[in-house]
Tab-separated table of C-alpha atoms in Angstrom:
chain	number	residue	atom	x	y	z
R	1	MET	CA	-54.286	82.771	-27.429
R	2	TRP	CA	-51.370	82.643	-24.807
R	3	THR	CA	-50.586	85.964	-23.269
R	4	LYS	CA	-46.967	86.274	-22.497
R	5	PRO	CA	-46.489	87.188	-18.879
R	6	PRO	CA	-44.837	90.623	-18.263
R	7	ILE	CA	-41.094	90.386	-18.469
R	8	LEU	CA	-39.783	91.445	-15.210
R	9	LYS	CA	-38.917	95.109	-14.950
R	10	PHE	CA	-36.468	94.774	-12.231
R	11	ALA	CA	-34.080	92.933	-14.480
R	12	THR	CA	-33.656	95.888	-16.639
R	13	ARG	CA	-33.000	98.194	-13.537
R	14	VAL	CA	-30.148	96.045	-12.267
R	15	VAL	CA	-27.550	97.609	-14.378
R	16	ALA	CA	-27.165	100.880	-12.585
R	17	VAL	CA	-23.346	101.267	-12.936
R	18	THR	CA	-20.919	100.402	-15.545
R	19	CYS	CA	-18.180	99.430	-12.980
R	20	ALA	CA	-20.083	97.129	-10.602
R	21	ALA	CA	-16.995	96.986	-8.315
R	22	VAL	CA	-18.501	100.158	-6.880
R	23	LEU	CA	-20.642	97.938	-4.704
R	24	VAL	CA	-17.550	96.025	-3.459
R	25	GLY	CA	-15.106	98.813	-2.791
R	26	GLY	CA	-14.064	100.357	-6.147
R	27	CYS	CA	-12.850	99.269	-9.574
R	28	SER	CA	-9.730	97.124	-9.711
R	29	ASP	CA	-6.803	98.211	-11.853
R	30	GLY	CA	-7.515	97.305	-15.494
R	31	GLY	CA	-11.282	97.680	-15.106
R	32	ALA	CA	-13.166	99.757	-17.575
R	33	GLY	CA	-15.235	102.027	-15.331
R	34	SER	CA	-16.872	105.049	-17.001
R	35	SER	CA	-16.561	108.632	-16.046
R	36	ALA	CA	-19.138	110.071	-13.845
R	37	SER	CA	-19.133	113.403	-15.696
R	38	SER	CA	-21.147	112.333	-18.685
R	39	PRO	CA	-23.341	109.417	-17.762
R	40	THR	CA	-25.275	107.691	-20.495
R	41	THR	CA	-28.970	107.353	-19.893
R	42	ILE	CA	-31.005	104.422	-21.202
R	43	GLY	CA	-34.886	104.851	-21.294
R	44	PRO	CA	-37.518	105.733	-20.481
R	45	GLN	CA	-39.365	103.568	-22.923
R	46	ALA	CA	-42.827	103.722	-24.249
R	47	SER	CA	-45.298	103.051	-21.487
R	48	GLY	CA	-46.389	99.470	-21.224
R	49	THR	CA	-43.480	97.964	-23.051
R	50	PRO	CA	-42.931	94.535	-21.470
R	51	GLY	CA	-39.654	94.175	-19.781
R	52	ILE	CA	-38.507	97.751	-20.071
R	53	SER	CA	-38.455	99.919	-17.003
R	54	GLU	CA	-40.298	103.300	-17.351
R	55	THR	CA	-37.706	104.767	-14.999
R	56	PRO	CA	-34.492	105.934	-16.740
R	57	VAL	CA	-31.459	103.813	-15.862
R	58	THR	CA	-28.141	105.781	-15.662
R	59	ILE	CA	-24.953	103.967	-16.607
R	60	GLY	CA	-21.721	105.539	-15.447
R	61	ALA	CA	-22.825	106.687	-12.026
R	62	GLN	CA	-19.880	106.416	-9.651
R	63	VAL	CA	-19.260	106.391	-5.892
R	64	ALA	CA	-21.934	104.451	-3.870
R	65	ASP	CA	-24.975	105.133	-6.124
R	66	THR	CA	-26.704	101.755	-6.109
R	67	THR	CA	-30.176	103.014	-7.147
R	68	GLY	CA	-32.048	100.306	-9.082
R	69	ILE	CA	-30.064	97.417	-7.738
R	70	THR	CA	-32.643	94.839	-6.762
R	71	GLY	CA	-30.381	92.210	-5.332
R	72	SER	CA	-27.636	92.026	-2.888
R	73	PRO	CA	-24.019	92.585	-4.227
R	74	VAL	CA	-21.972	89.508	-4.616
R	75	THR	CA	-18.382	89.555	-3.248
R	76	THR	CA	-16.048	88.989	-6.095
R	77	GLY	CA	-14.941	85.499	-6.329
R	78	ALA	CA	-17.137	84.166	-3.617
R	79	GLN	CA	-19.876	81.540	-4.131
R	80	VAL	CA	-23.388	82.614	-3.480
R	81	PRO	CA	-24.527	80.677	-0.491
R	82	GLY	CA	-27.843	78.854	-0.015
R	83	THR	CA	-30.075	76.760	-2.179
R	84	THR	CA	-33.341	77.868	-0.641
R	85	GLY	CA	-36.338	76.848	-2.747
R	86	ILE	CA	-34.892	73.822	-4.440
R	87	THR	CA	-37.187	70.904	-3.511
R	88	GLY	CA	-34.657	68.113	-4.158
R	89	PRO	CA	-31.215	67.569	-5.434
R	90	ILE	CA	-30.555	69.157	-8.877
R	91	VAL	CA	-29.562	65.779	-10.204
R	92	THR	CA	-31.623	62.965	-8.854
R	93	THR	CA	-28.866	60.278	-9.731
R	94	GLY	CA	-25.756	62.160	-8.494
R	95	ALA	CA	-24.459	63.680	-5.407
R	96	PRO	CA	-26.826	66.269	-4.062
R	97	THR	CA	-23.902	68.581	-3.173
R	98	ALA	CA	-22.263	68.393	-6.637
R	99	THR	CA	-21.322	71.747	-7.999
R	100	ASN	CA	-19.184	73.212	-10.801
R	101	PRO	CA	-17.143	76.336	-9.721
R	102	TRP	CA	-17.315	77.835	-13.211
R	103	PHE	CA	-21.048	77.618	-13.316
R	104	PRO	CA	-22.632	78.624	-10.049
R	105	LEU	CA	-26.331	77.475	-10.060
R	106	GLN	CA	-27.719	78.752	-6.700
R	107	PRO	CA	-31.243	80.076	-7.066
R	108	GLY	CA	-31.436	83.876	-7.303
R	109	TYR	CA	-27.841	84.210	-8.639
R	110	GLN	CA	-27.761	86.837	-11.386
R	111	LEU	CA	-25.042	88.073	-13.749
R	112	ILE	CA	-25.545	91.173	-15.924
R	113	SER	CA	-23.307	91.765	-18.954
R	114	LEU	CA	-23.061	94.705	-21.339
R	115	GLY	CA	-21.643	94.915	-24.774
R	116	THR	CA	-22.441	95.541	-28.429
R	117	LEU	CA	-24.213	93.656	-31.280
R	118	ASN	CA	-23.900	94.400	-35.020
R	119	ARG	CA	-27.202	93.902	-36.802
R	120	GLY	CA	-27.974	95.143	-40.313
R	121	GLY	CA	-24.867	97.381	-40.460
R	122	THR	CA	-25.847	99.073	-37.185
R	123	THR	CA	-23.964	98.618	-33.776
R	124	LEU	CA	-26.555	98.174	-31.036
R	125	GLU	CA	-25.992	98.293	-27.225
R	126	HIS	CA	-26.490	94.704	-26.121
R	127	ARG	CA	-27.369	93.748	-22.595
R	128	ARG	CA	-27.711	90.191	-21.125
R	129	VAL	CA	-29.276	89.222	-17.880
R	130	TRP	CA	-28.638	85.613	-16.850
R	131	THR	CA	-30.514	84.353	-13.747
R	132	VAL	CA	-30.733	81.106	-12.033
R	133	THR	CA	-34.418	80.478	-10.847
R	134	ASN	CA	-35.841	78.323	-8.211
R	135	VAL	CA	-37.819	76.449	-10.887
R	136	THR	CA	-37.043	72.747	-11.634
R	137	LYS	CA	-38.159	70.237	-14.165
R	138	VAL	CA	-37.625	66.459	-14.401
R	139	ILE	CA	-36.054	65.650	-17.742
R	140	ASP	CA	-34.859	62.246	-18.891
R	141	GLY	CA	-34.907	61.144	-15.214
R	142	LEU	CA	-32.793	64.014	-13.982
R	143	ARG	CA	-34.068	67.143	-12.054
R	144	ALA	CA	-32.807	70.259	-13.842
R	145	VAL	CA	-32.837	73.880	-12.722
R	146	LEU	CA	-34.195	76.617	-15.103
R	147	VAL	CA	-31.905	79.359	-16.066
R	148	LEU	CA	-33.428	82.401	-17.646
R	149	ASP	CA	-31.220	84.146	-20.271
R	150	GLN	CA	-32.551	87.510	-21.381
R	151	ASN	CA	-31.098	89.629	-24.237
R	152	ILE	CA	-31.925	93.361	-24.413
R	153	ASP	CA	-30.915	95.177	-27.572
R	154	ALA	CA	-31.095	99.024	-27.917
R	155	GLY	CA	-33.114	99.028	-24.638
R	156	GLU	CA	-35.796	96.480	-25.673
R	157	ILE	CA	-36.187	92.841	-24.956
R	158	SER	CA	-35.331	90.991	-28.129
R	159	GLU	CA	-34.920	87.330	-27.010
R	160	GLN	CA	-35.171	85.216	-24.006
R	161	ALA	CA	-34.362	81.668	-23.394
R	162	VAL	CA	-34.760	79.101	-20.650
R	163	ASP	CA	-31.944	76.654	-20.306
R	164	TYR	CA	-32.387	73.419	-18.351
R	165	LEU	CA	-29.185	72.684	-16.476
R	166	ALA	CA	-27.981	70.130	-13.799
R	167	VAL	CA	-24.628	69.124	-12.270
R	168	ASP	CA	-23.674	65.553	-12.086
R	169	ALA	CA	-21.608	63.796	-9.381
R	170	ASP	CA	-18.384	64.524	-11.322
R	171	GLY	CA	-19.272	68.173	-11.501
R	172	SER	CA	-20.126	68.196	-15.287
R	173	VAL	CA	-22.800	70.765	-16.214
R	174	LEU	CA	-25.317	68.755	-18.104
R	175	TYR	CA	-27.248	70.499	-20.663
R	176	LEU	CA	-30.774	68.961	-20.609
R	177	GLY	CA	-32.750	71.291	-22.903
R	178	SER	CA	-33.369	74.758	-24.048
R	179	TYR	CA	-36.285	76.811	-25.395
R	180	THR	CA	-35.986	80.291	-26.907
R	181	GLU	CA	-38.460	83.023	-27.863
R	182	ALA	CA	-38.040	86.180	-30.073
R	183	TYR	CA	-39.798	89.447	-29.611
R	184	GLU	CA	-40.347	92.684	-31.575
R	185	GLY	CA	-41.674	95.695	-29.727
R	186	GLY	CA	-42.295	93.616	-26.738
R	187	GLN	CA	-44.518	91.119	-28.555
R	188	PHE	CA	-43.926	87.435	-29.109
R	189	VAL	CA	-42.698	86.729	-32.672
R	190	ASN	CA	-41.607	83.074	-32.798
R	191	ALA	CA	-40.032	80.211	-30.847
R	192	ALA	CA	-36.818	78.377	-31.714
R	193	ASP	CA	-34.171	76.095	-30.294
R	194	ALA	CA	-36.656	73.823	-28.602
R	195	TRP	CA	-35.114	70.468	-27.440
R	196	LEU	CA	-35.046	68.281	-24.498
R	197	ALA	CA	-32.575	65.518	-23.435
R	198	GLY	CA	-34.037	62.099	-24.209
R	199	VAL	CA	-36.462	63.352	-26.857
R	200	ASN	CA	-35.415	62.023	-30.256
R	201	GLY	CA	-32.088	61.179	-28.810
R	202	ALA	CA	-31.049	64.765	-27.899
R	203	ARG	CA	-28.302	65.269	-25.335
R	204	GLY	CA	-25.754	67.785	-24.206
R	205	THR	CA	-22.890	68.683	-21.747
R	206	LEU	CA	-22.299	72.364	-21.298
R	207	LEU	CA	-19.084	72.027	-19.396
R	208	PRO	CA	-17.016	69.120	-18.101
R	209	GLY	CA	-16.422	68.783	-14.434
R	210	ASP	CA	-12.588	69.199	-14.755
R	211	PRO	CA	-11.928	71.209	-17.819
R	212	GLN	CA	-8.409	70.963	-19.010
R	213	PRO	CA	-6.626	72.081	-22.269
R	214	GLY	CA	-5.827	69.285	-24.600
R	215	SER	CA	-8.747	67.146	-23.522
R	216	GLY	CA	-10.235	67.470	-26.885
R	217	SER	CA	-13.633	68.691	-28.009
R	218	PHE	CA	-16.902	67.844	-26.205
R	219	THR	CA	-20.443	67.916	-27.483
R	220	GLN	CA	-22.447	70.722	-25.908
R	221	VAL	CA	-25.656	70.042	-27.873
R	222	ASP	CA	-26.702	67.014	-30.072
R	223	VAL	CA	-30.163	67.084	-31.470
R	224	PRO	CA	-30.103	64.500	-34.225
R	225	GLY	CA	-31.220	65.822	-37.561
R	226	GLN	CA	-31.161	69.367	-36.346
R	227	GLU	CA	-28.180	70.770	-34.347
R	228	THR	CA	-24.797	69.566	-33.287
R	229	SER	CA	-22.357	71.904	-31.449
R	230	THR	CA	-19.045	71.320	-29.901
R	231	ALA	CA	-16.654	73.186	-27.805
R	232	LYS	CA	-13.086	72.778	-26.417
R	233	VAL	CA	-11.076	74.115	-23.605
R	234	LEU	CA	-8.306	76.386	-24.740
R	235	LYS	CA	-6.642	77.710	-21.586
R	236	VAL	CA	-6.935	77.681	-17.818
R	237	GLY	CA	-5.195	79.969	-15.310
R	238	GLN	CA	-5.425	83.084	-17.534
R	239	SER	CA	-5.590	86.693	-16.346
R	240	LEU	CA	-8.468	88.955	-17.441
R	241	CYS	CA	-10.031	92.225	-16.349
R	242	VAL	CA	-13.658	93.080	-16.988
R	243	PRO	CA	-15.565	96.078	-15.530
R	244	PHE	CA	-16.730	93.958	-12.549
R	245	ASP	CA	-13.096	93.032	-11.440
R	246	CYS	CA	-9.881	91.442	-12.397
R	247	TYR	CA	-9.092	87.813	-12.245
R	248	THR	CA	-5.957	85.527	-12.513
R	249	ASP	CA	-7.584	82.050	-12.735
R	250	VAL	CA	-9.697	82.371	-15.843
R	251	LEU	CA	-10.943	79.421	-17.972
R	252	VAL	CA	-11.158	79.952	-21.781
R	253	ILE	CA	-13.577	78.010	-23.914
R	254	LYS	CA	-14.013	78.008	-27.598
R	255	GLU	CA	-17.599	77.597	-28.641
R	256	GLY	CA	-18.022	77.556	-32.310
R	257	ASP	CA	-16.515	80.899	-33.449
R	258	GLU	CA	-16.707	82.601	-30.069
R	259	TYR	CA	-14.307	82.515	-27.091
R	260	LYS	CA	-15.930	82.488	-23.600
R	261	TYR	CA	-14.218	83.317	-20.539
R	262	PHE	CA	-15.123	82.022	-17.036
R	263	ALA	CA	-13.960	82.826	-13.459
R	264	SER	CA	-14.167	80.307	-10.620
R	265	GLY	CA	-16.975	81.076	-8.317
R	266	VAL	CA	-18.358	83.792	-10.554
R	267	GLY	CA	-19.219	82.281	-13.944
R	268	GLU	CA	-19.097	83.796	-17.429
R	269	LEU	CA	-16.912	86.998	-17.598
R	270	LYS	CA	-16.779	87.680	-21.304
R	271	ILE	CA	-17.852	86.726	-24.800
R	272	GLU	CA	-15.849	87.855	-27.836
R	273	PRO	CA	-16.143	86.815	-31.472
R	274	HIS	CA	-13.322	85.201	-33.445
R	275	TYR	CA	-14.887	85.497	-36.944
R	276	SER	CA	-15.675	88.167	-39.555
R	277	GLY	CA	-19.023	89.273	-40.573
R	278	GLY	CA	-22.309	88.372	-38.821
R	279	GLU	CA	-23.570	89.879	-35.596
R	280	GLN	CA	-20.264	90.059	-33.936
R	281	GLU	CA	-21.536	89.954	-30.342
R	282	THR	CA	-19.452	91.115	-27.469
R	283	LEU	CA	-20.201	91.025	-23.834
R	284	GLU	CA	-18.400	91.724	-20.503
R	285	LEU	CA	-19.694	91.257	-16.978
R	286	ILE	CA	-20.623	94.463	-15.234
R	287	ASN	CA	-22.459	93.137	-12.228
R	288	ALA	CA	-23.345	90.095	-10.182
R	289	VAL	CA	-26.124	90.052	-7.449
R	290	ARG	CA	-28.272	87.671	-5.449
R	291	LEU	CA	-31.843	88.479	-5.753
R	292	GLY	CA	-34.109	88.831	-2.908
R	293	PRO	CA	-37.410	86.857	-2.479
R	294	GLN	CA	-39.548	89.185	-4.542
R	295	GLY	CA	-36.988	89.358	-7.460
R	296	LEU	CA	-36.546	85.676	-7.417
R	297	ALA	CA	-40.257	84.994	-7.457
R	298	GLU	CA	-40.786	87.378	-10.416
R	299	ILE	CA	-38.122	85.976	-12.492
R	300	SER	CA	-39.068	82.373	-11.694
R	301	ALA	CA	-42.610	83.145	-12.650
R	302	GLU	CA	-41.205	84.216	-16.147
R	303	ALA	CA	-39.415	80.904	-16.475
R	304	LEU	CA	-42.490	79.016	-15.655
R	305	GLY	CA	-44.453	80.924	-18.279
R	306	LEU	CA	-41.848	80.118	-20.894
R	307	ASP	CA	-41.846	76.480	-19.909
R	308	GLU	CA	-45.665	76.480	-20.269
R	309	HIS	CA	-45.614	78.272	-23.579
R	310	ALA	CA	-43.097	75.738	-24.937
R	311	ARG	CA	-45.682	73.019	-24.397
R	312	GLN	CA	-47.935	74.905	-26.914
R	313	THR	CA	-45.351	76.253	-29.490
R	314	SER	CA	-43.192	73.147	-29.417
R	315	ALA	CA	-45.543	70.461	-28.566
R	316	LYS	CA	-43.671	67.715	-30.371
R	317	VAL	CA	-40.763	68.227	-27.911
R	318	PHE	CA	-42.315	69.524	-24.715
R	319	GLY	CA	-45.859	68.408	-24.963
R	320	ASP	CA	-45.233	65.014	-23.232
R	321	SER	CA	-42.632	66.418	-20.812
R	322	GLU	CA	-43.352	67.026	-16.980
R	323	PRO	CA	-44.329	70.533	-16.221
R	324	ALA	CA	-41.791	72.685	-14.491
R	325	GLU	CA	-42.519	73.444	-10.854
R	326	ARG	CA	-41.748	75.869	-8.093
R	327	PRO	CA	-41.517	75.238	-4.397
R	328	SER	CA	-44.824	75.938	-2.728
């Protein structure tokens, strides 16, 4: 039986303040910082629960309290420098320096978002930790970087996915695969959404290199016989404030029944539903950090474990794929 590696504890400790602009000089006008007079405490959880810090995390602390922040604060709007740890170009057939400003893919770059999720008539606090690892995998002739996407509902890891992304010479973010696991009480329940580009004709493009309104829909995921999802660019140059900061050059994408907002050099700022019923997920960016060597090593090990487990639980898709690898 495969034993799931411990879900890293530092990820749940990153969210130390609701207004992460505290780390870069204070909240901008329009931000949604919380009052320091009545901070909300999350945790501690039951001892030994994977992925949950046993140290309480306080949300709403103001001034310069950065306790629990495991990475270096990222200056708003600035790219995170360095690609240390990547053993080759992310895309083997394109320009090694190709990037997409809406989707920073530098190893160690981490976004933390906070929101709500309606489930079974109950509104749960929903936290998302999205981290670029230094793990890569060759898929359909291209080298992709593994991005770990973790969901924490009501203080407990409920789901985590590894997405396989690359940027081509035109700046398009190629979606080369995905694998998702669900958990209850910290224990593995099942796997879903397992696909790789080139296997059974699957393909995807997460975001075009030059997204423009009126350009029509684009296919984000196409897994013949299983899943097809499209998206379209709605607006560019929009203004938006989230707890992290305020932005004036925001890209708005409609994915299914959700609107997603991106800032150049930062990434995803906000998710909001445009439908009735269902889980009604909402998220806003509250922090962005660049992990240190230890944090990057821990989260990269988690991504490696997921890729390895995918070869067992989804052998028809992942069984013949090249194993993911980290730099030695």
